[in-house]
mmCIF file of C-alpha atoms in Angstrom:
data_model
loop_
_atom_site.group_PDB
_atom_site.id
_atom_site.type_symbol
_atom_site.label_atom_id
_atom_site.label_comp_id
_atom_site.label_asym_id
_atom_site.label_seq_id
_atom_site.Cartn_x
_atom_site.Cartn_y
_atom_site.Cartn_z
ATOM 1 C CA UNK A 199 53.414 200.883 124.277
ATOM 2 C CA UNK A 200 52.651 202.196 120.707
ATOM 3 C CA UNK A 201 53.137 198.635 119.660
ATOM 4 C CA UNK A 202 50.630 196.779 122.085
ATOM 5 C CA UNK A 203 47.962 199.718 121.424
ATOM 6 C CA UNK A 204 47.879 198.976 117.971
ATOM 7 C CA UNK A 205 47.876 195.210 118.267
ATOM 8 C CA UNK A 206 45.019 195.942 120.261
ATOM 9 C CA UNK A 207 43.169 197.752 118.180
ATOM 10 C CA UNK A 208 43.467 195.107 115.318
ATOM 11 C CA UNK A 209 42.703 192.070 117.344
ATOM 12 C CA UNK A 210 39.410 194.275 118.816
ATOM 13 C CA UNK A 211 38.461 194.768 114.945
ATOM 14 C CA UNK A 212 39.000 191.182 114.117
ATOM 15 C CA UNK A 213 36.602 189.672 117.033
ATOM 16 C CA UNK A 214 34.208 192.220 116.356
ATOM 17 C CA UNK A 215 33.598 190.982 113.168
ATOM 18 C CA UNK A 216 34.024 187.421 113.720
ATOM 19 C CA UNK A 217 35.117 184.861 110.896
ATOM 20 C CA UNK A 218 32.175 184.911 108.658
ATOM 21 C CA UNK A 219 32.921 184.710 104.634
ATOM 22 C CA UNK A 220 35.354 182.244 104.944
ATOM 23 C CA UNK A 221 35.803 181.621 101.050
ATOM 24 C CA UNK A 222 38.419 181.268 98.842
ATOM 25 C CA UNK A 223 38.956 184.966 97.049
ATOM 26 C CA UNK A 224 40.689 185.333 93.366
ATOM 27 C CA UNK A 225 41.335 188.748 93.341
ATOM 28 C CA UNK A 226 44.101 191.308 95.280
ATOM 29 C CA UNK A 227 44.125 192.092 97.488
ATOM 30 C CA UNK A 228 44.009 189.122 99.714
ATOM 31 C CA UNK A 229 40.694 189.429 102.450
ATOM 32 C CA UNK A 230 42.068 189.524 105.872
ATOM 33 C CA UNK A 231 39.172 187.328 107.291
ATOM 34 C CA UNK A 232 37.346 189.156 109.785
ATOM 35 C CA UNK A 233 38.974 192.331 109.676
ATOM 36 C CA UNK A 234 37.540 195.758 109.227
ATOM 37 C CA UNK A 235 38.121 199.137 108.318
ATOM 38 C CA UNK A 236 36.596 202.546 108.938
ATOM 39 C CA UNK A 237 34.851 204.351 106.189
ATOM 40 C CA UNK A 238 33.185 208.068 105.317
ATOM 41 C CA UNK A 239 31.755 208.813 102.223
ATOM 42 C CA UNK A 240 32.650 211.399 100.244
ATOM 43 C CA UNK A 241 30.506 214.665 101.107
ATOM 44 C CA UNK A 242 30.610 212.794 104.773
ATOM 45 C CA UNK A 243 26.703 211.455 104.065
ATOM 46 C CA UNK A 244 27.714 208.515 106.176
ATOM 47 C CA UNK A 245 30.356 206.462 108.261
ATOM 48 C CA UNK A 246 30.658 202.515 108.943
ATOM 49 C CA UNK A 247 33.287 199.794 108.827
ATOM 50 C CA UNK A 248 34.337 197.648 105.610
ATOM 51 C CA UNK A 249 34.954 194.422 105.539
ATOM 52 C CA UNK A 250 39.148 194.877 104.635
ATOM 53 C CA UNK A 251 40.839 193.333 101.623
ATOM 54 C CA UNK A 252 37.252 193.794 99.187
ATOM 55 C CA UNK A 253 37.977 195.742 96.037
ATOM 56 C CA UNK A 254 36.148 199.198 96.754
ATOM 57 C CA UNK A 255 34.904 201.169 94.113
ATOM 58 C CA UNK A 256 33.702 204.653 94.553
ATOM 59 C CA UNK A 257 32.524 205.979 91.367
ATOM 60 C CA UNK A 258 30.274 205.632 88.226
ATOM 61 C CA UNK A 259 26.888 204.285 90.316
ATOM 62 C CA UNK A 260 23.833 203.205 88.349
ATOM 63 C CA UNK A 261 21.244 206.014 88.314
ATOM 64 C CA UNK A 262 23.614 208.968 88.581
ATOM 65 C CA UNK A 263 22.471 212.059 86.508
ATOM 66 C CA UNK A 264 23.811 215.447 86.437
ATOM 67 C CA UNK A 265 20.336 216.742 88.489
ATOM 68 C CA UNK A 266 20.602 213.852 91.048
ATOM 69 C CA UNK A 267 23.763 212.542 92.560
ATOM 70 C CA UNK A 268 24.641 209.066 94.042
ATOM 71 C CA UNK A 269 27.641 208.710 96.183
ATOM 72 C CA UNK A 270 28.620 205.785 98.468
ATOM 73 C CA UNK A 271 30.751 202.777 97.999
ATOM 74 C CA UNK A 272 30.437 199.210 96.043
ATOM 75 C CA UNK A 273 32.415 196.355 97.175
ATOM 76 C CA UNK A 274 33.324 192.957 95.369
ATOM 77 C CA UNK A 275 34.313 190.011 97.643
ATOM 78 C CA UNK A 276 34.634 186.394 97.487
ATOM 79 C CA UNK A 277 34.037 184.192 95.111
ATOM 80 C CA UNK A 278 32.701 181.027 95.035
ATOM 81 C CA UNK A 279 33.076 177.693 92.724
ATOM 82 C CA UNK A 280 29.647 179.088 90.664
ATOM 83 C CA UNK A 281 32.069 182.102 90.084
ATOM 84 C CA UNK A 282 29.898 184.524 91.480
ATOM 85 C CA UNK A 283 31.393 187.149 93.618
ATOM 86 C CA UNK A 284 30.136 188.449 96.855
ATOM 87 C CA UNK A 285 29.149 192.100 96.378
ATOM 88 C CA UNK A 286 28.068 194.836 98.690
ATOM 89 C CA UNK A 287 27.108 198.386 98.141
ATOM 90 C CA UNK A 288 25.961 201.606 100.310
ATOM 91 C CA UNK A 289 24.584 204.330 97.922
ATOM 92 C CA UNK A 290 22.799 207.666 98.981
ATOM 93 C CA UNK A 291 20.570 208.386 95.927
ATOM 94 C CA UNK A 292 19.395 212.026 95.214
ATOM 95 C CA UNK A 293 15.706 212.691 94.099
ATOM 96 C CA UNK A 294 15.284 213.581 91.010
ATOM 97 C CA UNK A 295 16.621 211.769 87.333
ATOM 98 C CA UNK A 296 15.536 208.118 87.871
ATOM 99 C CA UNK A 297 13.540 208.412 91.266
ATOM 100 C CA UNK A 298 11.610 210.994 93.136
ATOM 101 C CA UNK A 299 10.345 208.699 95.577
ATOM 102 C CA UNK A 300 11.965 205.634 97.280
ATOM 103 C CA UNK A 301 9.401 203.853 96.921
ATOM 104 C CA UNK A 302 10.050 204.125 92.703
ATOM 105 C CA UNK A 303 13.559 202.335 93.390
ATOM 106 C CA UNK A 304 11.499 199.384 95.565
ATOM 107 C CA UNK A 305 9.090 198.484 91.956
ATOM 108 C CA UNK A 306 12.414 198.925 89.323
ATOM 109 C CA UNK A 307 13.824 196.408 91.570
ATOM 110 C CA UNK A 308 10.699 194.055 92.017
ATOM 111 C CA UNK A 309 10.467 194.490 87.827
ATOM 112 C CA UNK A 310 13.882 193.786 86.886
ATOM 113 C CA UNK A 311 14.476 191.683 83.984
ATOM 114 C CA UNK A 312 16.848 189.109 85.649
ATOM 115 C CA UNK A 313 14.344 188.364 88.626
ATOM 116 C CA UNK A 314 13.116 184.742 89.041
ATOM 117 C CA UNK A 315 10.304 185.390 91.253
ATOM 118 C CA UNK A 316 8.206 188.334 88.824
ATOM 119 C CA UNK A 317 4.968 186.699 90.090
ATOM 120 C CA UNK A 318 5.724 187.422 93.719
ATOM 121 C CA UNK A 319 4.521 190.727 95.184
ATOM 122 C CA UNK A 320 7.563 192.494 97.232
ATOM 123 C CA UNK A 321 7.524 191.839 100.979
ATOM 124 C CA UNK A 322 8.490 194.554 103.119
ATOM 125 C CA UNK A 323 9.848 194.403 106.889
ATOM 126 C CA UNK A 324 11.264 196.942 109.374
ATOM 127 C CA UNK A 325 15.145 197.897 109.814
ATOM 128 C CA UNK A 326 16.587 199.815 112.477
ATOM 129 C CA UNK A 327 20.406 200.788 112.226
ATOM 130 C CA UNK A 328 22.228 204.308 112.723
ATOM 131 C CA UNK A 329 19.423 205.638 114.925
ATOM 132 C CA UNK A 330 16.840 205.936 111.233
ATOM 133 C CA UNK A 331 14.028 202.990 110.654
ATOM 134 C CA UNK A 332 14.162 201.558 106.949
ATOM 135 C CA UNK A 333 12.545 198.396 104.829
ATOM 136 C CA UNK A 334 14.079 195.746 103.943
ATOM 137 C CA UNK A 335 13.350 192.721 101.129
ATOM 138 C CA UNK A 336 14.671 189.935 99.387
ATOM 139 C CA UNK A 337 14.089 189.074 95.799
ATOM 140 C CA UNK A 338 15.560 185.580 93.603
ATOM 141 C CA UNK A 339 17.810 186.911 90.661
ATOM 142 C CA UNK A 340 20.054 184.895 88.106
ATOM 143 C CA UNK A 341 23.474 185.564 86.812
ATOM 144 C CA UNK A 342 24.903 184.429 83.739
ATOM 145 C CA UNK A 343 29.021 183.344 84.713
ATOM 146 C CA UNK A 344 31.806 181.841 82.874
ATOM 147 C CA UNK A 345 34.085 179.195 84.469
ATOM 148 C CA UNK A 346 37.664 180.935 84.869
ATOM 149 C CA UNK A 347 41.857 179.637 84.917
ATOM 150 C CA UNK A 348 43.906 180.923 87.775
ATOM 151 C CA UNK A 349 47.788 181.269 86.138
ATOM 152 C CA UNK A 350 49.253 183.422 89.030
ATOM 153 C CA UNK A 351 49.244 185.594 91.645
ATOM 154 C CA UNK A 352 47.929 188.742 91.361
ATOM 155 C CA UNK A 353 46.139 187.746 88.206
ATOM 156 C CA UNK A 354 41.717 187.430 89.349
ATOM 157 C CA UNK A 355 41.135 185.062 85.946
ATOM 158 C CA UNK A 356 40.349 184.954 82.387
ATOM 159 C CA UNK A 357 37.672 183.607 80.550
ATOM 160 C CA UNK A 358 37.688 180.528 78.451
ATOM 161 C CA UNK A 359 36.117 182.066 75.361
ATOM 162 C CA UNK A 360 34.760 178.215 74.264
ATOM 163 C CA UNK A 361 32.940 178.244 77.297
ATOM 164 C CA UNK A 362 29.173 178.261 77.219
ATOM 165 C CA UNK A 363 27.985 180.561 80.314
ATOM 166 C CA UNK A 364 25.812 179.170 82.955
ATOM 167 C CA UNK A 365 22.893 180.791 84.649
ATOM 168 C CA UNK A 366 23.591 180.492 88.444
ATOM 169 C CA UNK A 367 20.348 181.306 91.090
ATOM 170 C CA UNK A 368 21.186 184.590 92.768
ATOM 171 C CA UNK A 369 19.914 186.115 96.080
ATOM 172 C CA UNK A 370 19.728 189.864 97.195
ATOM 173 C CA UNK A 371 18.746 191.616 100.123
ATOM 174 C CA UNK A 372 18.298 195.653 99.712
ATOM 175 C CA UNK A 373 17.494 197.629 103.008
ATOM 176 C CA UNK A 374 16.716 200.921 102.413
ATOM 177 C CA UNK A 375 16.805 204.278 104.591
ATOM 178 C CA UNK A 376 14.422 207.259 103.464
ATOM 179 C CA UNK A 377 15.667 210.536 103.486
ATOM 180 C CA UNK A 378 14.213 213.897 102.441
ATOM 181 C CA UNK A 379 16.124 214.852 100.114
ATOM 182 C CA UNK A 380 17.054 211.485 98.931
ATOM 183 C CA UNK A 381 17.468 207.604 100.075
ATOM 184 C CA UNK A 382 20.435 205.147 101.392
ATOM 185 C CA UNK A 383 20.323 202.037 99.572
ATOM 186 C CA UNK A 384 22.001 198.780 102.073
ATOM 187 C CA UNK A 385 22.388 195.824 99.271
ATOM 188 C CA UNK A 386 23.752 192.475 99.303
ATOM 189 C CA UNK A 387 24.429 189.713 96.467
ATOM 190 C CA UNK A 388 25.826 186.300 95.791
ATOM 191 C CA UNK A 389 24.835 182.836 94.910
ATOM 192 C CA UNK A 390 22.354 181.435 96.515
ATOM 193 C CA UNK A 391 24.996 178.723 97.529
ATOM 194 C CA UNK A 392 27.249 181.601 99.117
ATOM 195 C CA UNK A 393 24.659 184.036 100.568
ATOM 196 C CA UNK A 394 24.986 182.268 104.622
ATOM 197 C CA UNK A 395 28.921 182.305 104.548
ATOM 198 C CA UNK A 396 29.083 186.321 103.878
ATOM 199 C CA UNK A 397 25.502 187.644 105.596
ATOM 200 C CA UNK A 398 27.248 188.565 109.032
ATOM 201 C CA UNK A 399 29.528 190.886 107.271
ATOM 202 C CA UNK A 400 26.747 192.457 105.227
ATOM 203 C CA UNK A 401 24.294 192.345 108.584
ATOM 204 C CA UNK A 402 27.320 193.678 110.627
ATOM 205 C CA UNK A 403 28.497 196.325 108.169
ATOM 206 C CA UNK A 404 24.541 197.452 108.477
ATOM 207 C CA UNK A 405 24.484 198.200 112.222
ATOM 208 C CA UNK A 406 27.696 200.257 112.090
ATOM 209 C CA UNK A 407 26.092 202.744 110.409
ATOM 210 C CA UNK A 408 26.527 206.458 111.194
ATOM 211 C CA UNK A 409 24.355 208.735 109.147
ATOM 212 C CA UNK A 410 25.821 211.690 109.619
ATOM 213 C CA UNK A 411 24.479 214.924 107.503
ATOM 214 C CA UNK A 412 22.734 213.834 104.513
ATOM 215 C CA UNK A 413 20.019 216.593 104.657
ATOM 216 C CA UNK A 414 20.414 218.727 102.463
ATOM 217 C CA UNK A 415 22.440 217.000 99.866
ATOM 218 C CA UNK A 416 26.619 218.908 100.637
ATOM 219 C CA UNK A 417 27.799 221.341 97.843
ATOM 220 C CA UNK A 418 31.075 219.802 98.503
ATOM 221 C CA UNK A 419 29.650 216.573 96.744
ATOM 222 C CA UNK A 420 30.538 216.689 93.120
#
């Protein structure tokens, strides 16, 4: 009975998520297509379900100073034959430091230094997930990558130091939640070649979000 319940359960996950991202990965572990796990951040800011099988990293965000904290999680997926890797991050981003206003985090982004499209003001449009409303928008970046020699298992690549980088055409989507006390930052990138195959997971992951107390900020958060 134990069995059956838990073959249950994992065949529910799989179909829920459906069989998007369907590209050869390099790293370890190997992605279980279509499978997903559930996830709370640390100080229990928010819940939702992973795609399974992406590396997960939970520490040293961008923009984290000792008077404003940033927890959440960053994910690294598949990659692709431009040797760009799918990546996915939630963040909660305390005021103060860097940003006192979400709307600060919206122009760094529309400014950054790798963007193709500078000349192009920002379009917003309306989210809803988790019960909160949000913006989302889309800006053209590049990435400078290396071509890379599988030798076995277990080992992601290594770089052909003779190798002349190339600058492959980048897309990514940031949604972002506003908080009081803070902001959740939704973002998506890959190559622009790659960005169809693994946009259900990212649009998926999105709508299971439960924000859960984020307001004010937990002492329990370090």
């Amino acid at each position: 009975m134990i069995f059956k319940a838990t073959l249950l359960i994992a065949l529910m996950l799989t179909l829920s998520h459906g069989g998007e991202c369907n590209i050869r990965h390099y790293g370890q572990p190997t992605i279980r297509e279509g499978v997903v796990e559930p996830y709370t951040s640390r100080g229990e800011l928010f819940s939702l379900m992973l795609p399974q099988g992406w590396m997960k990293s939970e520490e040293k965000f961008p923009y984290e100073t000792p008077e404003a904290k940033v927890a959440g999680v960053h994910l690294k997926g598949p990659v692709d034959d431009t040797w760009v890797a799918a990546e996915i991050s939630v963040l909660y981003y305390e005021y103060g430091g860097f940003f006192s206003d979400y709307r600060d985090y919206i122009r760094q982004k529309g400014q950054s230094f790798d963007r193709q499209d500078k000349d192009t003001k920002v379009s917003l449009s309306q989210v809803n997930a988790g019960g909160k409303e949000g913006v989302k928008f889309v800006i053209r970046t590049v990435e400078a990558t290396s071509s890379a020699s599988i030798f076995e298992e277990g080992v992601m690549y290594r770089i052909n130091s003779e190798h002349i980088p190339k600058m492959v055409n980048t897309l990514e989507t940031f949604i972002i939640f506003p908080a009081v006390r803070g902001f959740f930052v939704f973002h998506y990138k890959s190559s622009e070649a790659m960005v169809s195959q693994c946009q259900g997971v990212f649009d998926k992951l999105v709508q299971s979000v439960h924000f859960m107390n984020p307001e004010p900020w937990q002492e329990k958060v370090k």
